[in-house]
Short mmCIF file of C-alpha atoms and ligand atoms in Angstrom, two decimals:
data_model
loop_
_atom_site.label_atom_id
_atom_site.label_comp_id
_atom_site.label_asym_id
_atom_site.label_seq_id
_atom_site.Cartn_x
_atom_site.Cartn_y
_atom_site.Cartn_z
CA MET D 1098 -1.93 15.19 18.28
CA THR D 1099 -3.75 14.78 14.97
CA GLU D 1100 -2.65 12.06 12.59
CA HIS D 1101 -3.48 12.36 8.91
CA LEU D 1102 -3.47 9.22 6.81
CA LEU D 1103 -2.75 10.09 3.19
CA LYS D 1104 -2.83 7.64 0.32
CA ILE D 1105 -0.49 8.91 -2.40
CA LEU D 1106 -0.16 7.37 -5.86
CA ILE D 1107 3.17 7.19 -7.69
CA VAL D 1108 2.52 6.97 -11.42
CA GLY D 1109 4.47 7.19 -14.66
CA ASP D 1110 6.06 4.94 -17.26
CA GLY D 1111 8.37 2.09 -16.37
CA ASP D 1112 12.04 2.82 -15.69
CA VAL D 1113 11.62 6.51 -14.86
CA GLY D 1114 12.63 5.94 -11.22
CA LYS D 1115 9.38 5.43 -9.28
CA SER D 1116 10.49 2.46 -7.15
CA SER D 1117 13.87 4.10 -6.53
CA PHE D 1118 12.06 7.27 -5.48
CA VAL D 1119 9.90 5.45 -2.92
CA HIS D 1120 12.87 3.46 -1.66
CA ARG D 1121 15.00 6.62 -1.33
CA TYR D 1122 12.24 8.56 0.40
CA VAL D 1123 11.24 5.82 2.80
CA ASN D 1124 14.60 4.15 3.49
CA GLY D 1125 17.04 6.95 2.60
CA GLN D 1126 18.92 4.82 0.11
CA PHE D 1127 19.64 4.66 -3.59
CA ASN D 1128 20.42 1.16 -4.70
CA LYS D 1129 20.93 0.47 -8.37
CA THR D 1130 19.78 -3.11 -8.16
CA TYR D 1131 16.80 -2.45 -5.93
CA LYS D 1132 13.52 -3.49 -7.50
CA MET D 1133 10.13 -3.57 -5.94
CA THR D 1134 7.88 -6.54 -6.43
CA VAL D 1135 5.79 -6.40 -9.58
CA GLY D 1136 2.23 -5.22 -9.08
CA VAL D 1137 0.77 -2.55 -6.87
CA ASP D 1138 2.25 -2.34 -3.42
CA PHE D 1139 2.55 0.39 -0.84
CA SER D 1140 5.22 1.67 1.50
CA VAL D 1141 4.66 3.78 4.59
CA LYS D 1142 6.45 6.90 5.78
CA LEU D 1143 5.64 8.82 8.96
CA LEU D 1144 6.23 12.59 8.99
CA HIS D 1145 6.27 14.84 12.04
CA TRP D 1146 4.51 17.68 10.27
CA SER D 1147 4.09 20.13 13.17
CA ASP D 1148 3.84 20.18 16.96
CA LYS D 1149 0.25 19.05 16.63
CA GLU D 1150 0.20 17.01 13.44
CA LYS D 1151 1.64 13.76 12.20
CA VAL D 1152 1.26 12.57 8.64
CA ARG D 1153 1.26 8.90 7.75
CA LEU D 1154 1.91 8.53 4.05
CA GLN D 1155 0.92 5.42 2.15
CA LEU D 1156 2.86 5.46 -1.11
CA TRP D 1157 1.28 3.30 -3.80
CA ASP D 1158 3.69 2.50 -6.61
CA VAL D 1159 2.51 1.11 -9.94
CA ALA D 1160 5.57 -1.12 -10.19
CA GLY D 1161 6.11 -3.32 -13.20
CA GLN D 1162 4.46 -1.03 -15.76
CA GLU D 1163 6.53 -0.58 -18.89
CA ARG D 1164 4.22 1.96 -20.47
CA PHE D 1165 0.92 3.67 -19.81
CA ILE D 1166 -2.04 1.45 -19.02
CA SER D 1167 -5.35 2.59 -17.68
CA MET D 1168 -5.42 1.69 -13.98
CA THR D 1169 -8.39 0.17 -12.19
CA ARG D 1170 -10.55 2.32 -9.96
CA ILE D 1171 -9.53 0.21 -6.97
CA TYR D 1172 -6.02 1.59 -7.29
CA TYR D 1173 -7.29 5.19 -7.28
CA LYS D 1174 -9.85 4.69 -4.52
CA GLY D 1175 -9.29 6.94 -1.53
CA ALA D 1176 -6.13 8.53 -2.95
CA LEU D 1177 -5.58 12.12 -1.83
CA GLY D 1178 -2.51 13.01 -3.87
CA CYS D 1179 -0.31 11.90 -6.72
CA VAL D 1180 3.33 12.01 -7.74
CA MET D 1181 3.70 11.78 -11.52
CA MET D 1182 7.20 11.03 -12.71
CA PHE D 1183 8.99 10.99 -16.04
CA ASP D 1184 12.62 10.70 -17.06
CA VAL D 1185 14.21 13.83 -18.60
CA THR D 1186 16.23 11.60 -20.92
CA SER D 1187 13.08 9.96 -22.36
CA THR D 1188 10.69 11.96 -24.54
CA SER D 1189 8.10 9.16 -24.58
CA SER D 1190 7.96 9.02 -20.77
CA PHE D 1191 7.20 12.77 -20.82
CA LEU D 1192 4.58 12.54 -23.58
CA ASN D 1193 2.83 9.69 -21.77
CA CYS D 1194 2.23 11.95 -18.75
CA ARG D 1195 -0.70 13.29 -20.77
CA HIS D 1196 -2.35 9.85 -20.61
CA TRP D 1197 -1.47 9.28 -16.96
CA LYS D 1198 -2.97 12.68 -16.08
CA GLN D 1199 -6.16 12.06 -18.06
CA ASP D 1200 -6.66 8.70 -16.36
CA LEU D 1201 -6.06 10.34 -12.98
CA ASP D 1202 -8.46 13.23 -13.65
CA ASN D 1203 -11.14 10.75 -14.75
CA LYS D 1204 -10.85 8.40 -11.81
CA ALA D 1205 -9.26 10.10 -8.81
CA ILE D 1206 -11.92 12.59 -7.78
CA LEU D 1207 -12.18 14.20 -4.35
CA PRO D 1208 -15.57 14.44 -2.58
CA ASN D 1209 -15.66 18.15 -3.61
CA GLY D 1210 -15.54 17.12 -7.28
CA HIS D 1211 -11.97 18.26 -7.98
CA SER D 1212 -9.32 15.89 -9.16
CA ILE D 1213 -6.61 15.07 -6.61
CA PRO D 1214 -3.51 17.31 -6.36
CA CYS D 1215 -0.64 16.02 -8.46
CA ILE D 1216 3.01 17.06 -8.57
CA LEU D 1217 5.06 16.47 -11.71
CA LEU D 1218 8.63 15.26 -11.23
CA ALA D 1219 11.26 15.50 -13.96
CA ASN D 1220 13.61 12.80 -12.72
CA LYS D 1221 17.23 11.87 -13.56
CA CYS D 1222 18.26 15.54 -13.80
CA ASP D 1223 21.78 14.37 -12.90
CA LEU D 1224 22.18 12.91 -16.39
CA ALA D 1225 23.77 14.94 -19.20
CA GLN D 1226 21.69 13.29 -21.98
CA ARG D 1227 18.66 15.37 -21.14
CA VAL D 1228 16.11 15.72 -23.97
CA VAL D 1229 13.04 17.31 -22.33
CA SER D 1230 13.38 21.09 -21.90
CA ALA D 1231 12.31 23.02 -18.81
CA GLU D 1232 10.20 25.22 -21.07
CA SER D 1233 8.08 22.34 -22.37
CA ILE D 1234 7.65 20.88 -18.88
CA ASN D 1235 6.54 24.26 -17.59
CA ARG D 1236 4.01 24.66 -20.37
CA PHE D 1237 2.64 21.13 -19.89
CA SER D 1238 2.44 21.52 -16.12
CA LYS D 1239 0.47 24.78 -16.34
CA ALA D 1240 -1.90 23.56 -19.06
CA ASN D 1241 -2.76 20.38 -17.16
CA GLY D 1242 -3.35 21.69 -13.66
CA PHE D 1243 -0.37 20.25 -11.79
CA VAL D 1244 0.30 21.65 -8.31
CA ALA D 1245 3.91 22.27 -9.34
CA TRP D 1246 6.75 20.60 -11.16
CA MET D 1247 10.28 19.97 -9.93
CA GLU D 1248 13.48 18.52 -11.25
CA THR D 1249 14.60 15.59 -9.17
CA SER D 1250 17.47 13.16 -9.00
CA VAL D 1251 16.74 10.13 -6.89
CA LYS D 1252 20.37 9.19 -7.45
CA ASP D 1253 21.78 12.45 -6.02
CA ASN D 1254 18.90 12.90 -3.55
CA THR D 1255 17.87 16.21 -5.17
CA ASN D 1256 14.41 17.60 -4.31
CA ILE D 1257 12.97 14.30 -3.04
CA GLY D 1258 11.87 15.43 0.43
CA GLU D 1259 11.07 18.89 -0.96
CA ALA D 1260 8.69 17.46 -3.57
CA MET D 1261 6.85 15.35 -1.00
CA ARG D 1262 6.54 18.27 1.41
CA ARG D 1263 5.12 20.46 -1.35
CA LEU D 1264 2.51 17.83 -2.21
CA VAL D 1265 1.53 17.16 1.42
CA GLN D 1266 1.22 20.91 2.02
CA GLU D 1267 -1.19 21.14 -0.91
CA ILE D 1268 -3.25 18.15 0.27
CA LEU D 1269 -3.58 19.51 3.82
CA SER D 1270 -4.59 22.95 2.56
CA VAL D 1271 -7.62 21.65 0.63
P1 GDP U 1838 10.49 2.40 -12.18
O1 GDP U 1838 10.31 1.30 -13.19
O2 GDP U 1838 9.83 3.67 -12.61
O3 GDP U 1838 10.10 2.00 -10.79
O4 GDP U 1838 12.05 2.77 -12.17
P2 GDP U 1838 13.23 2.22 -11.20
O5 GDP U 1838 13.12 2.84 -9.85
O6 GDP U 1838 13.29 0.75 -11.30
O7 GDP U 1838 14.49 2.90 -11.92
C1 GDP U 1838 14.87 2.58 -13.24
C2 GDP U 1838 16.35 2.78 -13.42
O8 GDP U 1838 16.69 4.18 -13.33
C3 GDP U 1838 17.19 2.08 -12.35
O9 GDP U 1838 18.36 1.56 -12.97
C4 GDP U 1838 17.57 3.20 -11.39
O10 GDP U 1838 18.78 2.96 -10.73
C5 GDP U 1838 17.68 4.39 -12.33
N1 GDP U 1838 17.40 5.69 -11.70
C6 GDP U 1838 16.34 6.02 -10.92
N2 GDP U 1838 16.39 7.32 -10.55
C7 GDP U 1838 17.52 7.83 -11.12
C8 GDP U 1838 18.13 9.14 -11.11
O11 GDP U 1838 17.65 10.11 -10.50
N3 GDP U 1838 19.27 9.27 -11.85
C9 GDP U 1838 19.84 8.25 -12.53
N4 GDP U 1838 20.96 8.50 -13.21
N5 GDP U 1838 19.30 7.01 -12.56
C10 GDP U 1838 18.16 6.80 -11.86
#
């Protein structure tokens, strides 16, 4: 049995649903009042990937960030993948993904010189007040080298496991 240890970063503006995402994925719950401690912290999730492989995910959440700030290299060190999240009801959270991606591409570099695989998640797709169109997300995702983008709802549990499987698949294929 092979066990892969993967450090995954969860980045994006404050309030887009990052802590809820981690909590949902790791504990299977959506709790409106749940809030992770402020600062960088990680949660662990073990996946039975195949008959021969286990994957231990370390999910590092930049909790407590209200807007984009350049992260320290310590945070990026050793990371093999990234989940970038915005809120489809917030244009600014989408526009700031440009800054988050630039910071990531500058600091999270694999030994082969490529930047780490990153999946873009358009969260809160359960809400009717959506302002960011699928077309603009698609364009942004392609232009900035994301592995893929997906609509998610942490609230309704839409595409959460799917998104993580897609990212892990990409990481293990490199
Ligand atoms: P963070 O600051 O990015 O970690 O965001 P939180 O996880 O604290 O979530 C911010 C708010 O959005 C909370 O009130 C959550 O309950 C809510 N939220 C998170 N995901 C969803 C979702 O998919 N749909 C809806 N409607 N609300 C969500």
